[in-house]
mmCIF file of N, CA and C in Angstrom:
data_model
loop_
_atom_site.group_PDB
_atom_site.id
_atom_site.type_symbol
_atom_site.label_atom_id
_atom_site.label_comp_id
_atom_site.label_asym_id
_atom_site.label_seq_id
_atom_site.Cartn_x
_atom_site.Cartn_y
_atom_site.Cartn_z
ATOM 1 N N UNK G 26 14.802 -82.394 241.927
ATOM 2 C CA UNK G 26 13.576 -82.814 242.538
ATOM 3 C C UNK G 26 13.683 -82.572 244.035
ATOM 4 N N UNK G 27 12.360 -82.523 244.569
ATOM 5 C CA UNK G 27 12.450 -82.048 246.225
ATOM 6 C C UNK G 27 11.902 -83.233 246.847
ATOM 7 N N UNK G 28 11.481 -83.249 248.267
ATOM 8 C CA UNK G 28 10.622 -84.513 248.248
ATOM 9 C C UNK G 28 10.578 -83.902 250.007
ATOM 10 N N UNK G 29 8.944 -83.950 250.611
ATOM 11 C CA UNK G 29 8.595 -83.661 251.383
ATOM 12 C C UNK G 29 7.697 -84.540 252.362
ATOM 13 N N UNK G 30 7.974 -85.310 253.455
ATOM 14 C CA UNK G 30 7.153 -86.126 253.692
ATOM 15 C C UNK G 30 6.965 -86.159 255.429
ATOM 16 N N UNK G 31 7.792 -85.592 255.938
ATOM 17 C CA UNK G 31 7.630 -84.981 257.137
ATOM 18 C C UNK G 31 7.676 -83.833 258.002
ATOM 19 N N UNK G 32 7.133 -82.606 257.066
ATOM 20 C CA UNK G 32 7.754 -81.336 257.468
ATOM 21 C C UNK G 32 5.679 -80.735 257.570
ATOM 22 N N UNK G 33 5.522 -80.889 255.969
ATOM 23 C CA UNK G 33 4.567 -80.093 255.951
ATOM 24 C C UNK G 33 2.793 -80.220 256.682
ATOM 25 N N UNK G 34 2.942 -81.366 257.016
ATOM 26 C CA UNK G 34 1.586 -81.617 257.813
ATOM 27 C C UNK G 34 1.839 -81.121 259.542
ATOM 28 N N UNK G 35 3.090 -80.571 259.343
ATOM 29 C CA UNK G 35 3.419 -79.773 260.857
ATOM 30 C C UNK G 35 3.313 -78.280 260.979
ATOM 31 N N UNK G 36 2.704 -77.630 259.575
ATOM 32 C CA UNK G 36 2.466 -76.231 259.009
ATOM 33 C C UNK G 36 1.331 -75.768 259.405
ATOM 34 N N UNK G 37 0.338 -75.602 260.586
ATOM 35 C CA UNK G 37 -0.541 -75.494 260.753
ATOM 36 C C UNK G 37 -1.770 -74.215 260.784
ATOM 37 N N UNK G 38 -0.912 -73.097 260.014
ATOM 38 C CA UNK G 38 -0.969 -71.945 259.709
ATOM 39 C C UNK G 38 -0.385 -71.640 258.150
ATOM 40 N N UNK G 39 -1.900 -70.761 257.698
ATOM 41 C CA UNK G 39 -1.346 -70.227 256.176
ATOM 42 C C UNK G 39 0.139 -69.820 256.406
ATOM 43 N N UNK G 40 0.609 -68.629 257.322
ATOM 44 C CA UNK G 40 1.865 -67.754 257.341
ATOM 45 C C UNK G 40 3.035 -69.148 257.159
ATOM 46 N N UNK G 41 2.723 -69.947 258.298
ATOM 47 C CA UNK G 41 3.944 -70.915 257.787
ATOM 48 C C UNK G 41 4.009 -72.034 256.426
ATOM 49 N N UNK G 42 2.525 -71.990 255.774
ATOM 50 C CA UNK G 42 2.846 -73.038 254.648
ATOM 51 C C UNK G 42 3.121 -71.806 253.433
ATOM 52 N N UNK G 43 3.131 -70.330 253.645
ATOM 53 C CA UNK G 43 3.193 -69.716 252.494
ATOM 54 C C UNK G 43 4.906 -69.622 252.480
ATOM 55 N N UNK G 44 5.488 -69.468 254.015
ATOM 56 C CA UNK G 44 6.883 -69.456 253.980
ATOM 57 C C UNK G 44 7.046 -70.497 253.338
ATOM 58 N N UNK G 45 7.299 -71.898 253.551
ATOM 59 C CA UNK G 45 7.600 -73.122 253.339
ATOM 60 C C UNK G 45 7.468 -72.781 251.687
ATOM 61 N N UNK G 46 6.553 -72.328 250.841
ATOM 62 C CA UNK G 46 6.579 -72.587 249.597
ATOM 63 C C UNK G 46 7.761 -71.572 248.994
ATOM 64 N N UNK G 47 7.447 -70.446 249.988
ATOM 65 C CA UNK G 47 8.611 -69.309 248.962
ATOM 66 C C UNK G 47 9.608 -70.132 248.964
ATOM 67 N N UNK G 48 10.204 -70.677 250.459
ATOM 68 C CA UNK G 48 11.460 -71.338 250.364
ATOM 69 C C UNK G 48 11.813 -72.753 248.688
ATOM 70 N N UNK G 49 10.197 -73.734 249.039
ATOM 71 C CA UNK G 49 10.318 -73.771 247.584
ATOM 72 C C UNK G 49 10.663 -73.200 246.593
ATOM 73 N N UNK G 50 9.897 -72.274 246.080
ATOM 74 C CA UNK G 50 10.073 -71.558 245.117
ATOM 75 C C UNK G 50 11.648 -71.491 244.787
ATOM 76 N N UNK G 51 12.196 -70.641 245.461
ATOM 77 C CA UNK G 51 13.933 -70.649 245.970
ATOM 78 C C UNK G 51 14.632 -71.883 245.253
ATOM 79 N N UNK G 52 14.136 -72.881 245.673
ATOM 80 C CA UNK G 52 15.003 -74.008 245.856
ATOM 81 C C UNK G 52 14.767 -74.897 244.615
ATOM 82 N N UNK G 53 13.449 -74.634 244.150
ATOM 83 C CA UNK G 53 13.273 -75.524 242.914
ATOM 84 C C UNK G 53 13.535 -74.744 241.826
ATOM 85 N N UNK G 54 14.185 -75.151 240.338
ATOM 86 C CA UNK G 54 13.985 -74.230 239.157
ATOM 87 C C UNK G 54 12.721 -74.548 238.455
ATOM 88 N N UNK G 55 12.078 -73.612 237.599
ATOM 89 C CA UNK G 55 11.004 -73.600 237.081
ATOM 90 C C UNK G 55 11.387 -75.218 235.899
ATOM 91 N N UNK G 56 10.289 -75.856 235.960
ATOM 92 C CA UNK G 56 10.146 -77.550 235.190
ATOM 93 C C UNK G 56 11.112 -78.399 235.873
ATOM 94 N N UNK G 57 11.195 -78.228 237.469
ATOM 95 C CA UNK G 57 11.102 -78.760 238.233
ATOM 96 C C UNK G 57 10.299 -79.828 238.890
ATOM 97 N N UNK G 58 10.271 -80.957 239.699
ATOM 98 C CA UNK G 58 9.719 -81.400 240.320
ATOM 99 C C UNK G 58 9.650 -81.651 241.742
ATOM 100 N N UNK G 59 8.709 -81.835 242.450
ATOM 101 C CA UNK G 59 8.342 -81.788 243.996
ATOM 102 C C UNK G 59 7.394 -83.106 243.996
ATOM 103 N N UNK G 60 7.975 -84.127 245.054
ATOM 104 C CA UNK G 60 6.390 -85.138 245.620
ATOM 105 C C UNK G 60 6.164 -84.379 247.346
ATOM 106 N N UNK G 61 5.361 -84.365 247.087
ATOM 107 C CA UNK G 61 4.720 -83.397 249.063
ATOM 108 C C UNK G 61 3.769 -84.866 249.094
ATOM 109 N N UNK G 62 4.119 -85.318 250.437
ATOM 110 C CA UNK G 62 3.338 -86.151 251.404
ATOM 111 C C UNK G 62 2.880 -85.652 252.779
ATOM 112 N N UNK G 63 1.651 -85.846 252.664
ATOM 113 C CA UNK G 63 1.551 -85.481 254.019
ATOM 114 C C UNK G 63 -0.186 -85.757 254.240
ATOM 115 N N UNK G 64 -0.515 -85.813 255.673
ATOM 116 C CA UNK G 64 -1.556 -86.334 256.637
ATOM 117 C C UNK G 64 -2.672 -86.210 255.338
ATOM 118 N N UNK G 65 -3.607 -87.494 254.936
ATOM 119 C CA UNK G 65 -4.678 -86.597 254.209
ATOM 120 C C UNK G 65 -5.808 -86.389 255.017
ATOM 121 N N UNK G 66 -6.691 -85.571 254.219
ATOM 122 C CA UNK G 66 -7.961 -85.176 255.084
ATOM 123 C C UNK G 66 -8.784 -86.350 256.144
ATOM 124 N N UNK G 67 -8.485 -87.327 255.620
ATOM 125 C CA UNK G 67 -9.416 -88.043 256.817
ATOM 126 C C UNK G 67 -8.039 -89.204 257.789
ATOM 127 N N UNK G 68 -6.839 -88.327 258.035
ATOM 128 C CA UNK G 68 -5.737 -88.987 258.226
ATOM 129 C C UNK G 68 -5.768 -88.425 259.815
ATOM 130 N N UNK G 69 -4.558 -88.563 261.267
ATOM 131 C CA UNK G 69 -4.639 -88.406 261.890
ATOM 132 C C UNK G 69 -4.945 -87.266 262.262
ATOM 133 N N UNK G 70 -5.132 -86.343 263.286
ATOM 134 C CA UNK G 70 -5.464 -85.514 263.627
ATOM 135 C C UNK G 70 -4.109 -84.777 264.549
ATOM 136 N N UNK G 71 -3.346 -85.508 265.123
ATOM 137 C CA UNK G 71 -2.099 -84.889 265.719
ATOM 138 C C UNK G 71 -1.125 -86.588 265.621
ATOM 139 N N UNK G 72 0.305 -86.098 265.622
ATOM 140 C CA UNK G 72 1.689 -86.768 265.487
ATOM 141 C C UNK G 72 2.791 -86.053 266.401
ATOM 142 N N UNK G 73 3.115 -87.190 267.304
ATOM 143 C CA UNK G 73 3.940 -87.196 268.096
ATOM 144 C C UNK G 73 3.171 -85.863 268.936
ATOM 145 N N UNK G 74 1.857 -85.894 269.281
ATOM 146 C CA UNK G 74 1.181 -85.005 270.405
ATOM 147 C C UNK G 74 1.303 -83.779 270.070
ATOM 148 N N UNK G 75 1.381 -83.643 268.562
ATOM 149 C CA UNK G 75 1.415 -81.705 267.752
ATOM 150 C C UNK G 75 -0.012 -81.703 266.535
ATOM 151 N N UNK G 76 -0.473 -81.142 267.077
ATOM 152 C CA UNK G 76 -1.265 -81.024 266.157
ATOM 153 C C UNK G 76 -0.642 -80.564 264.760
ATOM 154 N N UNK G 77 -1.747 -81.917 263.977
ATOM 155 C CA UNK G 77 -1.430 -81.340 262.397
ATOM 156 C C UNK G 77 -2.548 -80.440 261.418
ATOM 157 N N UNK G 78 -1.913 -80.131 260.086
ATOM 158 C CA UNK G 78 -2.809 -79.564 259.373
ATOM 159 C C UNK G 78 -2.900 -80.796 258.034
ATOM 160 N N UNK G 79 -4.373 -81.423 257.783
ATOM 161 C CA UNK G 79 -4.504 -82.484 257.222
ATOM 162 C C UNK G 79 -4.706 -81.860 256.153
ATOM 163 N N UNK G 80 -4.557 -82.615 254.270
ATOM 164 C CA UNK G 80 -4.844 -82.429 253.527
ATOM 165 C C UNK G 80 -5.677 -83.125 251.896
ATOM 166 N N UNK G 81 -6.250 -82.551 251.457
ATOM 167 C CA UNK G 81 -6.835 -83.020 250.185
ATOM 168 C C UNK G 81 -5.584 -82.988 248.747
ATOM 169 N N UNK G 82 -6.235 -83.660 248.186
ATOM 170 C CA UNK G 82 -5.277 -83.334 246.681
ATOM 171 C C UNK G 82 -5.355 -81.960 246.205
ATOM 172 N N UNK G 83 -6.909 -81.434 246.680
ATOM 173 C CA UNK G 83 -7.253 -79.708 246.282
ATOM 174 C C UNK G 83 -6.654 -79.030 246.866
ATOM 175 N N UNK G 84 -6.553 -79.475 248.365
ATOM 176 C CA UNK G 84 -5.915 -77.998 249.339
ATOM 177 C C UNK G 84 -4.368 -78.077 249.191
ATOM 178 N N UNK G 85 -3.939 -79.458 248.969
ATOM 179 C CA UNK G 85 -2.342 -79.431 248.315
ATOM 180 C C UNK G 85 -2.178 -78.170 247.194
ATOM 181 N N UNK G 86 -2.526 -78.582 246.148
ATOM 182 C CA UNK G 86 -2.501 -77.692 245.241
ATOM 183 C C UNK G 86 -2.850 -76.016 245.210
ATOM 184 N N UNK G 87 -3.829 -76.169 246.409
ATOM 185 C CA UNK G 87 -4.028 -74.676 246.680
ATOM 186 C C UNK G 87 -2.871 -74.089 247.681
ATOM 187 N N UNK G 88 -2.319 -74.992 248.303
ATOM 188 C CA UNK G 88 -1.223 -74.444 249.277
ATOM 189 C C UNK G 88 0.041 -74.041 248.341
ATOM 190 N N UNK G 89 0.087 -74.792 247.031
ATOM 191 C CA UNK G 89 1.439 -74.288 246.472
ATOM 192 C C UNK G 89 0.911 -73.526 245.193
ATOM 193 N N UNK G 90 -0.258 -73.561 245.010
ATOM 194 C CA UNK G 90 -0.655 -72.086 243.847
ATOM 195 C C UNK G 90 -0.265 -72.310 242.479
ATOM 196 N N UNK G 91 -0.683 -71.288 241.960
ATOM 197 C CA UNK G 91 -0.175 -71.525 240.800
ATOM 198 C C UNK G 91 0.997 -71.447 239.758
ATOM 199 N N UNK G 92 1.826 -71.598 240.324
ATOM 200 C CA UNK G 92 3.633 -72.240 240.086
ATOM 201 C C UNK G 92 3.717 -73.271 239.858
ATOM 202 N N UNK G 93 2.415 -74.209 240.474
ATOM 203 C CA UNK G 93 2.551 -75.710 240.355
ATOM 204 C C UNK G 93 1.673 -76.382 239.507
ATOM 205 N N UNK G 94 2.027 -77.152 239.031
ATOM 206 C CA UNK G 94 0.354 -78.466 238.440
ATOM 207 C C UNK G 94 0.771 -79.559 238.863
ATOM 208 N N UNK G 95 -0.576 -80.096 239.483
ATOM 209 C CA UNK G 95 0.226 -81.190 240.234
ATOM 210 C C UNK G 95 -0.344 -82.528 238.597
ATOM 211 N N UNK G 96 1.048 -83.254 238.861
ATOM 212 C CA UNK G 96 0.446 -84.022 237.901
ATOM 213 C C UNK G 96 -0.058 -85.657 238.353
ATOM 214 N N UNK G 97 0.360 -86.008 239.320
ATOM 215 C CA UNK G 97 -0.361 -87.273 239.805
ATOM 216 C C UNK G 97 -0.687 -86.793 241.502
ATOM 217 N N UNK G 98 -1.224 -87.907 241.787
ATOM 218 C CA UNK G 98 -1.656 -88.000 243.128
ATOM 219 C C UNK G 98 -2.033 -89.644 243.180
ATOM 220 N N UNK G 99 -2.003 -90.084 244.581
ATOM 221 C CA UNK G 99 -2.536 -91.065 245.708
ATOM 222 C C UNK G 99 -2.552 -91.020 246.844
ATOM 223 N N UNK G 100 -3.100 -92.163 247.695
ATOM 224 C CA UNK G 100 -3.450 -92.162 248.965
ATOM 225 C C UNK G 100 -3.233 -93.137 249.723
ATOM 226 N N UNK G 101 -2.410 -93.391 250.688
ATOM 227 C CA UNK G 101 -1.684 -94.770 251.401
ATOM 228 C C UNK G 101 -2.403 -94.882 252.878
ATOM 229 N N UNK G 102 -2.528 -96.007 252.980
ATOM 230 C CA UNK G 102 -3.097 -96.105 254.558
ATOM 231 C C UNK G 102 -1.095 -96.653 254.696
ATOM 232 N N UNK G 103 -0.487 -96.040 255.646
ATOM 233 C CA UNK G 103 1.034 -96.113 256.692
ATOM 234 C C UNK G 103 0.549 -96.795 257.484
ATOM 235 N N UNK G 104 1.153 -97.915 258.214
ATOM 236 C CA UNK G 104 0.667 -98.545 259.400
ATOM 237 C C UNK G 104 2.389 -98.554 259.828
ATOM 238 N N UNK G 105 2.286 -98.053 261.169
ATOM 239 C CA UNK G 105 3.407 -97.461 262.014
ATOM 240 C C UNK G 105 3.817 -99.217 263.304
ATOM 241 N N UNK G 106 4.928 -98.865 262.829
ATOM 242 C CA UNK G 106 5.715 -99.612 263.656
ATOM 243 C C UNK G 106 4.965 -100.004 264.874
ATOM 244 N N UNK G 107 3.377 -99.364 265.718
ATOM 245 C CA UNK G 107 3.015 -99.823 266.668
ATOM 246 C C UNK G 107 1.599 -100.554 266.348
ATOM 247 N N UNK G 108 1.592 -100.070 265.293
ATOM 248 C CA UNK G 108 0.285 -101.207 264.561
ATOM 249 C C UNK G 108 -0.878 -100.568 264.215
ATOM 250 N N UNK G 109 -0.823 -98.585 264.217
ATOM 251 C CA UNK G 109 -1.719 -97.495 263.930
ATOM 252 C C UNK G 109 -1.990 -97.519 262.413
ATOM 253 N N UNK G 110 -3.068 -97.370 261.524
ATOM 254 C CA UNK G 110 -3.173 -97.063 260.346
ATOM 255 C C UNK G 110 -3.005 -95.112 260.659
ATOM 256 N N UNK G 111 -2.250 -94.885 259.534
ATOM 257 C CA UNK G 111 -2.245 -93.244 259.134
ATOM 258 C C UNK G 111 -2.269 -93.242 257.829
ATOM 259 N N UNK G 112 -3.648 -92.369 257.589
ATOM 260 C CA UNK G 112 -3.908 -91.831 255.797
ATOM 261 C C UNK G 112 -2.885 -90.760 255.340
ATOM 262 N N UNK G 113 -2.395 -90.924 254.240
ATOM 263 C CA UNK G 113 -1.737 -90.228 253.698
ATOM 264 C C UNK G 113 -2.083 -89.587 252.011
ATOM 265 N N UNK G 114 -1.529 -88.386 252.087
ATOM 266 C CA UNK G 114 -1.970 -88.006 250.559
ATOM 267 C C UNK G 114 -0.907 -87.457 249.984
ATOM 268 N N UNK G 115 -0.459 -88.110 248.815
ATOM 269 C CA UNK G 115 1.151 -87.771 248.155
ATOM 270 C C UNK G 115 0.820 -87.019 246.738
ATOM 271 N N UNK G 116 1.347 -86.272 246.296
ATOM 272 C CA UNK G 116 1.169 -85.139 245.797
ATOM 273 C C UNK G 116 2.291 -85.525 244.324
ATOM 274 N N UNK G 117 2.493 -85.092 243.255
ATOM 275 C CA UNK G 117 3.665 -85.163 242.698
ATOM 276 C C UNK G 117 3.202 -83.834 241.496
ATOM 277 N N UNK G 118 4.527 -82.776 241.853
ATOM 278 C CA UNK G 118 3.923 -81.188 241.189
ATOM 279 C C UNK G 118 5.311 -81.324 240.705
ATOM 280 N N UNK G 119 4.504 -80.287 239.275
ATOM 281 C CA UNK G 119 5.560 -79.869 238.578
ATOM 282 C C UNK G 119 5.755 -78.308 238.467
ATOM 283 N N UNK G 120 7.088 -77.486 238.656
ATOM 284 C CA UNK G 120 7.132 -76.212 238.873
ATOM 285 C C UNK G 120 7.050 -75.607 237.259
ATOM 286 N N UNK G 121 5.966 -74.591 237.374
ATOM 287 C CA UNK G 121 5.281 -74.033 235.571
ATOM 288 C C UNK G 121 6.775 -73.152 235.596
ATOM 289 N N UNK G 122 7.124 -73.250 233.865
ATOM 290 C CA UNK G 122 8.226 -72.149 233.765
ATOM 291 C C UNK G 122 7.829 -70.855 233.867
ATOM 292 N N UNK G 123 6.025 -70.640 234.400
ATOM 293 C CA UNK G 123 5.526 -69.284 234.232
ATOM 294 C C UNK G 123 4.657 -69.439 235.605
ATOM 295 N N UNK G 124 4.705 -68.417 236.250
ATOM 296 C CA UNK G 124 3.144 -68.813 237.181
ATOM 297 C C UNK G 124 2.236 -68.684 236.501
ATOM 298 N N UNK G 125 1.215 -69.445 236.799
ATOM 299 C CA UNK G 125 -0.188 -69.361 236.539
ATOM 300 C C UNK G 125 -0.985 -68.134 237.681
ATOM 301 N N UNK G 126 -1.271 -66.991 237.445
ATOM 302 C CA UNK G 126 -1.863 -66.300 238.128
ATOM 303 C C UNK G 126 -3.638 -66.114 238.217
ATOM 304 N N UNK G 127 -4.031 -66.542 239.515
ATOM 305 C CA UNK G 127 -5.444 -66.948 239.444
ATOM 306 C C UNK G 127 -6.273 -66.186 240.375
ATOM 307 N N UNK G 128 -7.578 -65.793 239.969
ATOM 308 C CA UNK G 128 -7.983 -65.066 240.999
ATOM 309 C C UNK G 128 -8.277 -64.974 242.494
ATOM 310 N N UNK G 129 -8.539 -64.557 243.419
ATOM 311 C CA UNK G 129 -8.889 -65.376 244.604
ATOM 312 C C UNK G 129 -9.647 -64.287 245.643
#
């Protein structure tokens, strides 16, 4: 299993979330599992003064394609050590022993 909760809402470009997945790919074996956390769509807008790239349960799934199905999801309001609410959207995918190849 992988587990991602502070890397990928710092991906703010396709080129770097498509790297980030090959490296997945790599790293997980197929019927594998991955939980990805990160900023959801109506979550902060920048962390630690970097802009982020926020996400849906859809655009999760579209960022890791079809290798993945995600099989659950939720959504946490984080309230940070200074007393900030941050939305979050947690992901939990399973790697297909086949890709799913889809049009686009």
């Amino acid at each position: 299993m992988s587990l991602d909760r502070a890397v990928f809402h710092f991906l703010t470009d396709a080129a770097a979330r498509n790297a980030w997945r090959q490296n997945l790919l790599r790293a997980l074996w197929p019927g594998g599992f991955v939980i990805l956390a990160t900023f959801a769509d109506d979550g902060p807008e920048k962390c630690s003064g970097l802009p982020v790239q926020r996400h849906s349960e859809s655009s999760l799934q579209a960022a890791l394609g079809g290798a993945f199905t995600m099989l659950e999801s939720l959504r946490e309001i984080h309230v940070t050590p200074g007393g900030n609410s941050q939305r979050f959207v947690y992901g939990l995918f399973q790697r297909q022993r086949q890709e799913v190849r889809t049009r686009e």
